[in-house]
Amino acid sequence: MTYKKRTLKSVSAPLLPFFSVMVAALFLFTACNNESTTPDRPNVIIIYADDIGFGDVGVYGSELIPTPFMDEMARTGLKMTSSYATASTCTPSRYSILTGEYAFRNERAQILDGDAPLLIDPDGFNIVRMFQETGYRTSIIGKWHLGLGEGEIDWNGAIKPGPLELGFDESFIIPTTTDRVPTVYVNGHYVKNLDPDDPLFVNYRENFEGEPTGASHPEMLRYLADDQHSGSILDGVSRIGFQKGGASAMWDDEMMSMDLVDLAEEFISENKDNPFFLFFPLHQNHVPRMPNEKFVGSSVTGLRGDHTVEFDWSVGEIARILEEQGIRDNTLIIISSDNGPIFDDGYDDGAIENAHGHPASGPFRGGKYTAFEGATRVPFIVNWPGVVQPGIVSDAKFSQVDLMASFASLLGIRLPDDTGVDSLDLLEVMLGKSFDGRPHILQQGAGTDHMGLRVGDWKLIPNPRVPNWVSPKHNARENPISTPMPTRNTKYLFNLAEDPGETTNVAELHPEVVEEMMQLYERILSENDITILNSR
Ligand code: NG6
Ligand code: CA
């Protein structure tokens, strides 16, 4: 592989050529490259929420869901207010973090079924490998949803390729979503706690004969579900897909947070003397919302809020563990979410009835699946004591796709050619030292051709369309900010400075802005950010 220096005219570039040689050389390089006072090689933890919206966090305006631990992270660190997931659904957003590439460039990078093959090429470069090859111990503990294996998966054998083949030294995953089968953890290559005498079978097309489903046995359910979520019943909740056997391996939904935090504690304490990268993607507040009983009633918005409080507790636990291990100061923590909020995502769990007007998208319109701001503009908190100054609020534009190049910069390495093609080195922005963010932000709605584009305060939705299973009932707020969806074949232009809620389409008033943004949009679709910025 050849590594060419990545120089960008409009953003700061990683400084010198280097990747994947000798660790000694890395130290030499970083020592020579001490232009800034930022220490290199901190531990890095990304705590990644599932479906937690901009307005679900106290410091972002939530009044009905208490999130003291995230609030404290923001008060003692950086709170970003124009930071985006690349997409309004899970798989594509995660794909972008790992690859540094907008997910629409890979048409398979869409919400994956639970038996889908691995989406990311194990032979390619990715953010995990970047940390691994620079001497970090790498681990994922939590939700994966990026596919496993190469086709048919035998859940009773070795399940690979997967996270380990992408550069994680250790992997303990929820293989897909918690509303999809199989409801088991995969530890390394194997289903955890599987009894060979009770093998596990998974099918996404048809049920196993005689097995109860949500459709056939609604009386067995804690709460009712839509048709899609009316497959096998596990832990009293029906899921997408069918599974049989593997009883000893089933996770306990209500213990999931404790399971994952315990593992994080183990990993952190084992690696307290060496740099580590922990990707910690949690399941809150994705459906089914089954918080531990100690969190039930902890918000006044029902299970959805309680689940969010449980997420916040995990954030607090990570801080506690780092303190106890004496490595809090040398650890950079990022807290964010994979997409905007949703209230009803398939289960009658009371989310809408108990919302009490809770503005889960903050001041923005829309949520999960859409291309409005609420779909991808998510909480983004950076905490690194002594380096990130306390209490900074930054409105600089940043996308999670930038994590790869920004961390490359922190590590003092240069990304290989043709990798991370949409990832910009915004390390200084990420650390609150600069407010000069991305020139443009692409926001992928559900599917690959429903996008938003933000440039400055302008926001264009060139081609509004959403899957037919996304309906207005998904959002709880009875105001124009949440719904209805725009009309197809109409271009929508909003001025976010005057109209952050994207209520008024001003496309007809500003045809020249639409025209210019359409040109950029077409360019982004056919080229990539690095090429575009270099050609300016
Ligand atoms: C959708 C599911 C939804 C959720 C989503 C993935 C239906 C009708 N809806 O297909 O409930 O699981 O996939 O969410 O099946 S995500 O946050 O992981 O992208
Ligand atoms: Ca999600």
XYZ file of C-alpha atoms and ligand atoms in Angstrom:
556
model
C 0.000 0.000 0.000
C 1.293 3.480 -0.770
C 0.692 6.385 1.540
C 0.604 9.760 -0.044
C 0.497 12.885 2.015
C -3.025 14.192 2.304
C -2.965 17.907 1.849
C -6.126 19.901 1.882
C -6.218 23.534 1.045
C -9.150 24.420 3.208
C -8.600 22.265 6.256
C -5.485 21.532 8.216
C -3.761 18.375 7.064
C -2.039 15.608 8.954
C 1.547 16.715 8.963
C 4.022 14.102 7.895
C 3.902 10.835 5.985
C 3.758 7.814 8.182
C 1.690 4.770 8.726
C 2.130 1.309 10.054
C 5.892 1.029 10.318
C 7.805 0.632 13.546
C 6.440 1.871 16.796
C 9.833 3.387 17.541
C 9.538 5.496 14.438
C 6.137 6.647 15.550
C 7.527 7.955 18.812
C 10.305 9.686 16.921
C 7.812 11.236 14.581
C 5.418 12.424 17.218
C 8.254 13.798 19.266
C 9.450 15.863 16.300
C 5.984 17.009 15.553
C 5.175 18.868 18.689
C 3.778 21.977 17.085
C 0.739 22.001 19.308
C 0.517 21.295 23.000
C -1.939 18.467 22.500
C -0.546 15.321 24.089
C -0.594 12.316 21.801
C -1.805 8.809 22.443
C -4.559 9.323 24.987
C -6.952 6.474 25.531
C -9.988 7.003 23.323
C -13.515 5.940 24.197
C -16.460 6.553 21.893
C -19.711 6.094 23.799
C -22.290 5.848 21.069
C -26.013 6.019 21.666
C -28.710 4.472 19.509
C -31.511 6.863 18.515
C -30.839 9.430 21.250
C -31.791 12.823 19.869
C -30.365 16.297 20.202
C -33.046 17.277 22.712
C -32.816 14.116 24.814
C -29.844 15.354 26.822
C -30.064 17.888 29.657
C -27.348 20.229 28.412
C -29.049 20.211 25.028
C -32.351 21.280 26.538
C -34.027 18.178 27.915
C -36.089 18.995 30.984
C -38.038 15.794 31.411
C -35.172 13.309 31.083
C -32.393 13.833 33.627
C -28.914 13.136 32.235
C -26.541 14.364 34.970
C -23.526 12.389 33.818
C -23.616 13.613 30.225
C -24.293 17.107 31.473
C -21.199 16.912 33.647
C -19.141 15.667 30.694
C -20.293 18.700 28.714
C -19.746 21.138 31.570
C -16.195 19.921 31.981
C -15.625 19.543 28.254
C -16.914 20.561 24.851
C -20.516 20.572 23.727
C -20.992 20.731 19.968
C -24.250 22.005 18.536
C -23.672 21.455 14.807
C -22.273 17.966 14.895
C -23.855 15.312 12.712
C -24.171 11.584 12.288
C -23.726 10.927 8.577
C -27.093 9.238 8.294
C -30.454 8.995 9.983
C -30.132 5.259 10.571
C -27.695 3.035 12.347
C -25.723 0.966 9.860
C -24.713 3.832 7.572
C -23.697 6.092 10.458
C -21.506 3.391 11.952
C -20.091 2.585 8.533
C -18.967 6.195 8.187
C -17.256 6.289 11.567
C -15.299 3.152 10.803
C -14.410 3.934 7.176
C -14.263 7.725 7.014
C -16.537 7.570 3.990
C -20.126 8.706 3.460
C -22.271 5.601 3.547
C -24.210 6.287 0.357
C -21.011 5.466 -1.549
C -21.628 1.836 -0.627
C -25.157 0.840 -1.582
C -25.127 -2.079 0.848
C -24.591 0.336 3.721
C -28.232 0.483 4.763
C -30.129 -0.936 7.742
C -28.933 -4.532 7.668
C -30.867 -7.661 8.451
C -29.587 -9.675 11.379
C -28.052 -12.313 9.118
C -26.409 -9.927 6.630
C -22.747 -10.480 5.712
C -19.993 -8.169 6.934
C -20.316 -4.800 5.243
C -16.782 -3.472 5.585
C -13.877 -4.984 3.681
C -11.495 -6.686 6.132
C -8.595 -6.037 3.733
C -9.211 -2.301 3.732
C -8.097 0.428 6.084
C -10.422 1.651 8.814
C -10.330 3.650 12.031
C -9.951 0.577 14.213
C -6.967 -0.699 12.286
C -5.510 2.778 12.517
C -5.545 2.606 16.302
C -4.435 -1.017 16.348
C -1.473 -0.467 14.075
C -0.292 2.495 16.101
C -0.033 0.385 19.227
C -3.461 0.770 20.771
C -5.355 -2.129 22.254
C -8.736 -2.028 20.535
C -12.108 -3.280 21.677
C -15.757 -3.054 20.773
C -18.315 -3.713 23.473
C -21.916 -3.189 22.349
C -24.034 -2.894 19.245
C -22.471 -3.893 15.944
C -25.078 -3.948 13.128
C -22.451 -3.942 10.376
C -22.987 -7.542 9.273
C -21.099 -10.720 10.071
C -19.666 -13.564 8.023
C -19.654 -13.926 4.273
C -23.117 -15.264 3.556
C -24.918 -17.935 5.523
C -24.041 -17.667 9.205
C -23.772 -20.777 11.339
C -24.485 -19.329 14.772
C -23.149 -22.522 16.339
C -19.711 -22.258 14.807
C -17.094 -19.588 14.293
C -18.802 -16.400 13.097
C -16.369 -14.515 10.894
C -15.256 -12.245 9.422
C -16.485 -9.628 11.865
C -15.046 -7.021 14.225
C -11.891 -9.018 14.945
C -11.065 -9.128 11.234
C -11.446 -5.343 11.003
C -8.852 -4.636 13.669
C -10.565 -5.046 17.011
C -8.367 -7.040 19.367
C -11.411 -7.894 21.419
C -15.041 -7.960 20.512
C -18.205 -8.463 22.525
C -21.204 -7.534 20.468
C -24.930 -7.319 20.170
C -24.712 -8.607 16.592
C -27.477 -6.499 15.065
C -30.212 -4.454 16.781
C -31.967 -5.432 19.978
C -35.246 -5.713 18.066
C -33.770 -8.282 15.674
C -32.857 -11.901 16.198
C -30.651 -13.436 17.400
C -30.912 -12.045 20.925
C -27.518 -13.351 21.972
C -24.100 -11.792 22.471
C -21.228 -12.747 20.212
C -17.946 -12.884 22.093
C -15.021 -12.955 19.683
C -16.107 -15.441 17.023
C -18.646 -17.329 19.104
C -22.086 -16.930 20.570
C -21.603 -16.493 24.300
C -22.904 -19.232 26.621
C -24.207 -21.410 23.813
C -24.887 -25.011 24.817
C -23.927 -27.359 21.946
C -26.855 -29.585 22.941
C -29.269 -26.737 22.280
C -28.065 -25.167 19.045
C -29.252 -21.763 17.862
C -31.066 -21.280 14.562
C -32.032 -18.001 12.927
C -34.275 -17.393 9.955
C -35.383 -14.088 8.486
C -37.850 -15.547 5.987
C -40.041 -17.990 7.879
C -40.817 -19.155 11.363
C -39.707 -22.468 12.799
C -42.621 -24.847 13.054
C -44.529 -24.653 16.305
C -42.620 -21.673 17.711
C -44.796 -18.875 19.120
C -44.588 -15.453 17.542
C -45.949 -12.047 18.423
C -48.480 -12.517 15.656
C -49.727 -15.918 16.828
C -49.457 -15.349 20.611
C -50.015 -11.675 21.415
C -51.141 -12.653 24.912
C -47.524 -13.600 25.691
C -46.232 -10.089 25.004
C -45.283 -7.302 27.392
C -46.477 -4.903 24.746
C -47.865 -5.222 21.257
C -45.791 -4.702 18.153
C -46.308 -3.907 14.490
C -46.277 -6.709 11.897
C -42.574 -6.341 11.239
C -41.722 -6.798 14.916
C -44.088 -9.708 15.463
C -41.611 -12.545 14.950
C -40.097 -14.718 17.678
C -40.950 -13.832 21.274
C -37.880 -13.403 23.450
C -37.934 -11.965 26.960
C -41.654 -11.305 26.482
C -41.068 -9.125 23.436
C -41.517 -10.135 19.815
C -38.666 -9.240 17.452
C -37.896 -8.954 13.757
C -37.059 -12.444 12.450
C -37.300 -15.902 13.872
C -35.033 -17.854 16.127
C -35.092 -21.232 17.786
C -32.955 -22.951 20.419
C -29.895 -21.467 22.079
C -31.828 -20.853 25.313
C -28.724 -20.684 27.505
C -27.235 -17.943 25.309
C -30.153 -15.489 25.408
C -29.290 -12.147 26.814
C -31.427 -10.597 29.526
C -32.555 -7.260 28.077
C -32.894 -5.668 31.470
C -29.347 -6.600 32.460
C -27.742 -5.528 29.208
C -26.350 -2.219 30.464
C -24.784 -3.879 33.471
C -23.324 -6.639 31.287
C -21.729 -4.111 28.943
C -20.443 -1.819 31.684
C -18.889 -4.800 33.507
C -17.033 -5.753 30.353
C -15.900 -2.193 29.794
C -14.572 -2.150 33.337
C -12.643 -5.332 32.693
C -11.180 -4.028 29.446
C -10.233 -0.631 30.877
C -8.609 -2.027 33.989
C -6.645 -4.600 31.990
C -5.368 -1.862 29.693
C -4.824 0.986 32.095
C -1.073 0.915 31.463
C -1.235 1.039 27.662
C -3.197 3.159 25.220
C -6.546 1.731 24.241
C -9.402 2.483 21.887
C -12.810 1.403 23.148
C -15.807 1.658 20.863
C -18.743 1.458 23.277
C -21.973 1.572 21.245
C -24.938 1.100 23.542
C -28.510 0.136 22.683
C -30.446 2.981 24.287
C -32.945 4.234 23.451
C -33.602 1.947 20.495
C -36.634 -0.289 20.709
C -37.441 -2.513 22.496
C -36.972 -0.222 25.468
C -36.377 -2.496 28.427
C -34.396 -0.576 31.025
C -33.329 -2.233 34.234
C -35.930 -1.875 36.981
C -33.730 0.594 38.820
C -34.297 3.062 35.980
C -38.014 2.479 35.497
C -39.737 5.728 36.420
C -36.483 7.695 36.451
C -37.774 10.086 33.805
C -41.276 11.421 33.464
C -41.514 10.300 29.852
C -41.999 6.560 30.314
C -39.751 3.819 29.034
C -38.130 5.874 26.302
C -36.893 8.447 28.804
C -35.999 5.807 31.391
C -33.893 4.025 28.800
C -32.071 7.278 28.119
C -31.383 7.712 31.831
C -29.914 4.218 31.776
C -27.589 5.260 28.937
C -26.549 8.253 30.992
C -25.798 5.966 33.935
C -23.374 4.020 31.695
C -21.614 7.280 30.868
C -21.240 7.922 34.592
C -19.920 4.410 35.120
C -17.226 4.923 32.484
C -16.139 8.113 34.265
C -16.075 6.267 37.595
C -14.021 3.396 36.164
C -11.477 5.769 34.636
C -11.171 7.658 37.918
C -10.680 4.453 39.853
C -8.025 3.285 37.438
C -6.268 6.639 37.662
C -6.486 7.302 33.914
C -9.302 9.808 33.688
C -6.975 12.642 32.652
C -5.378 10.644 29.900
C -8.624 9.570 28.291
C -10.479 11.342 25.526
C -14.189 10.543 25.678
C -16.642 11.220 22.888
C -20.358 10.842 23.473
C -22.704 10.937 20.520
C -25.557 9.121 18.797
C -26.054 7.248 15.517
C -29.178 9.082 14.438
C -31.952 11.301 15.664
C -34.838 10.299 17.882
C -37.969 8.340 17.271
C -40.903 7.657 19.534
C -42.835 4.800 17.936
C -40.431 2.503 16.135
C -42.638 -0.560 16.088
C -43.797 -1.236 19.645
C -46.689 0.010 21.746
C -44.383 0.939 24.602
C -46.129 4.167 25.546
C -43.445 6.447 24.104
C -45.929 8.743 22.408
C -48.490 8.711 25.215
C -45.828 9.562 27.808
C -43.888 12.118 25.788
C -45.587 15.098 27.446
C -44.258 17.340 24.699
C -40.648 16.304 25.265
C -38.688 17.855 22.375
C -36.443 14.886 21.549
C -35.063 16.643 18.439
C -34.442 19.870 20.338
C -35.432 22.866 18.236
C -35.104 20.884 15.021
C -37.562 19.188 12.734
C -37.856 15.480 12.103
C -35.996 12.553 13.545
C -34.797 9.106 12.595
C -35.250 8.207 8.890
C -35.805 11.776 7.695
C -33.387 14.288 6.165
C -34.327 17.180 8.415
C -31.878 18.458 10.986
C -33.411 16.378 13.763
C -32.431 13.239 11.861
C -28.688 13.622 12.047
C -27.811 16.634 14.197
C -27.084 14.826 17.421
C -25.463 15.497 20.779
C -21.687 15.447 20.528
C -19.670 15.900 23.693
C -15.892 15.739 23.902
C -14.211 15.408 27.267
C -10.483 15.243 27.859
C -9.434 16.831 31.147
C -6.596 19.274 30.822
C -6.761 19.374 27.033
C -10.337 20.237 26.145
C -11.173 23.338 28.136
C -14.274 23.106 30.320
C -17.590 24.555 29.273
C -16.900 25.239 25.615
C -19.937 25.342 23.360
C -19.064 25.086 19.691
C -21.384 25.539 16.744
C -18.658 24.537 14.284
C -19.884 22.064 11.691
C -18.520 18.584 12.248
C -19.546 15.179 10.975
C -18.820 11.817 12.539
C -17.157 10.908 9.255
C -14.384 13.296 10.338
C -13.405 11.185 13.311
C -11.007 9.101 11.236
C -8.879 11.917 9.817
C -9.070 13.866 13.078
C -7.780 10.914 15.067
C -5.143 10.253 12.414
C -3.986 13.781 13.054
C -3.956 13.221 16.795
C -1.904 10.063 16.346
C 0.435 11.891 13.998
C -0.190 9.615 11.060
C -1.304 10.113 7.515
C -4.223 8.188 6.060
C -3.428 5.835 3.195
C -4.442 7.004 -0.269
C -8.060 6.559 -1.205
C -9.201 5.849 2.311
C -11.409 7.970 4.471
C -12.287 9.968 1.379
C -14.893 12.112 3.112
C -13.052 12.439 6.389
C -11.553 15.840 7.157
C -8.925 16.528 9.761
C -10.899 18.631 12.210
C -8.917 17.683 15.287
C -8.708 21.266 16.476
C -12.471 21.622 16.123
C -13.014 18.347 17.927
C -10.893 19.587 20.810
C -12.581 22.985 20.963
C -9.476 24.873 19.823
C -10.890 26.005 16.506
C -14.395 26.868 15.389
C -13.670 26.486 11.715
C -15.649 23.374 10.850
C -16.655 21.523 7.701
C -17.595 23.607 4.688
C -20.568 21.347 3.972
C -22.484 18.537 5.635
C -24.275 15.771 3.813
C -27.131 14.212 5.759
C -28.374 10.867 4.508
C -31.998 10.014 5.236
C -33.333 6.468 5.063
C -32.271 4.917 1.764
C -29.530 6.187 -0.492
C -31.264 8.943 -2.409
C -32.989 10.965 0.268
C -30.491 13.524 1.473
C -30.029 16.850 3.129
C -27.149 19.177 2.386
C -26.092 21.978 4.694
C -23.785 24.746 3.559
C -23.411 27.626 6.007
C -26.913 28.310 7.245
C -28.570 26.999 4.105
C -30.140 23.593 4.106
C -31.292 21.880 0.929
C -33.350 18.714 0.655
C -33.107 18.003 -3.060
C -35.178 14.881 -3.344
C -37.535 14.230 -0.434
C -38.611 10.647 -0.126
C -38.863 8.236 2.738
C -39.702 4.560 2.873
C -43.432 3.936 2.969
C -43.170 2.340 6.404
C -42.110 5.631 7.946
C -45.222 7.464 9.005
C -45.989 10.639 10.959
C -46.764 8.541 14.036
C -43.048 8.060 14.495
C -42.678 11.484 16.006
C -44.495 12.608 19.100
C -44.624 16.339 18.728
C -47.820 17.736 17.398
C -46.249 20.642 15.584
C -44.793 21.339 12.178
C -41.317 20.573 13.432
C -41.966 16.855 13.525
C -44.096 16.143 10.463
C -45.594 15.883 7.897
C -43.082 14.753 5.355
C -42.416 17.041 2.420
C -43.924 16.461 -0.952
C -41.850 14.472 -3.392
C -40.299 16.117 -6.422
C -40.126 19.446 -4.655
C -36.822 20.926 -3.633
C -36.798 22.253 -0.092
C -34.528 25.078 0.957
C -34.407 26.345 4.515
C -32.467 29.106 6.198
C -31.385 27.522 9.452
C -30.312 30.808 11.041
C -33.844 32.192 10.743
C -35.713 28.921 10.697
C -33.890 26.154 12.578
C -37.104 24.134 12.628
C -37.157 23.928 8.792
C -40.759 25.070 8.643
C -40.667 27.414 5.655
C -39.489 26.379 2.225
C -37.716 29.344 0.662
C -36.529 27.568 -2.493
C -38.587 29.781 -4.779
C -37.193 32.933 -3.183
C -33.581 31.873 -3.693
C -33.274 29.957 -6.959
C -29.591 30.871 -7.251
C -28.841 29.276 -3.865
C -30.731 26.148 -4.876
C -28.818 26.030 -8.148
C -25.438 26.395 -6.501
C -26.215 23.869 -3.802
C -27.542 21.402 -6.378
C -24.235 21.605 -8.197
C -22.315 20.920 -5.017
C -24.722 18.132 -4.140
C -24.214 16.428 -7.504
C -20.484 16.789 -7.062
C -20.506 15.239 -3.625
C -22.477 12.324 -5.005
C -19.978 11.672 -7.767
C -16.751 12.721 -6.106
C -15.627 12.878 -2.514
C -14.852 15.586 -0.027
C -11.107 15.304 -0.329
C -11.250 15.730 -4.115
C -13.700 18.587 -3.890
C -11.735 20.509 -1.290
C -8.463 19.943 -3.082
C -9.816 21.335 -6.330
C -10.909 24.650 -4.868
C -36.197 -0.778 10.765
C -37.151 -1.229 11.858
C -36.927 -0.385 13.078
C -35.473 -0.375 13.484
C -34.614 0.033 12.304
C -33.162 0.010 12.594
C -39.233 -1.973 10.793
C -40.590 -1.579 10.315
N -38.519 -1.043 11.379
O -36.304 -1.615 9.668
O -37.725 -0.817 14.137
O -35.063 -1.636 13.927
O -34.859 -0.833 11.230
O -32.834 1.007 13.475
O -38.806 -3.106 10.656
S -31.367 1.494 13.527
O -31.300 2.547 14.513
O -30.572 0.347 13.896
O -31.047 1.991 12.201
Ca -30.033 4.039 15.614
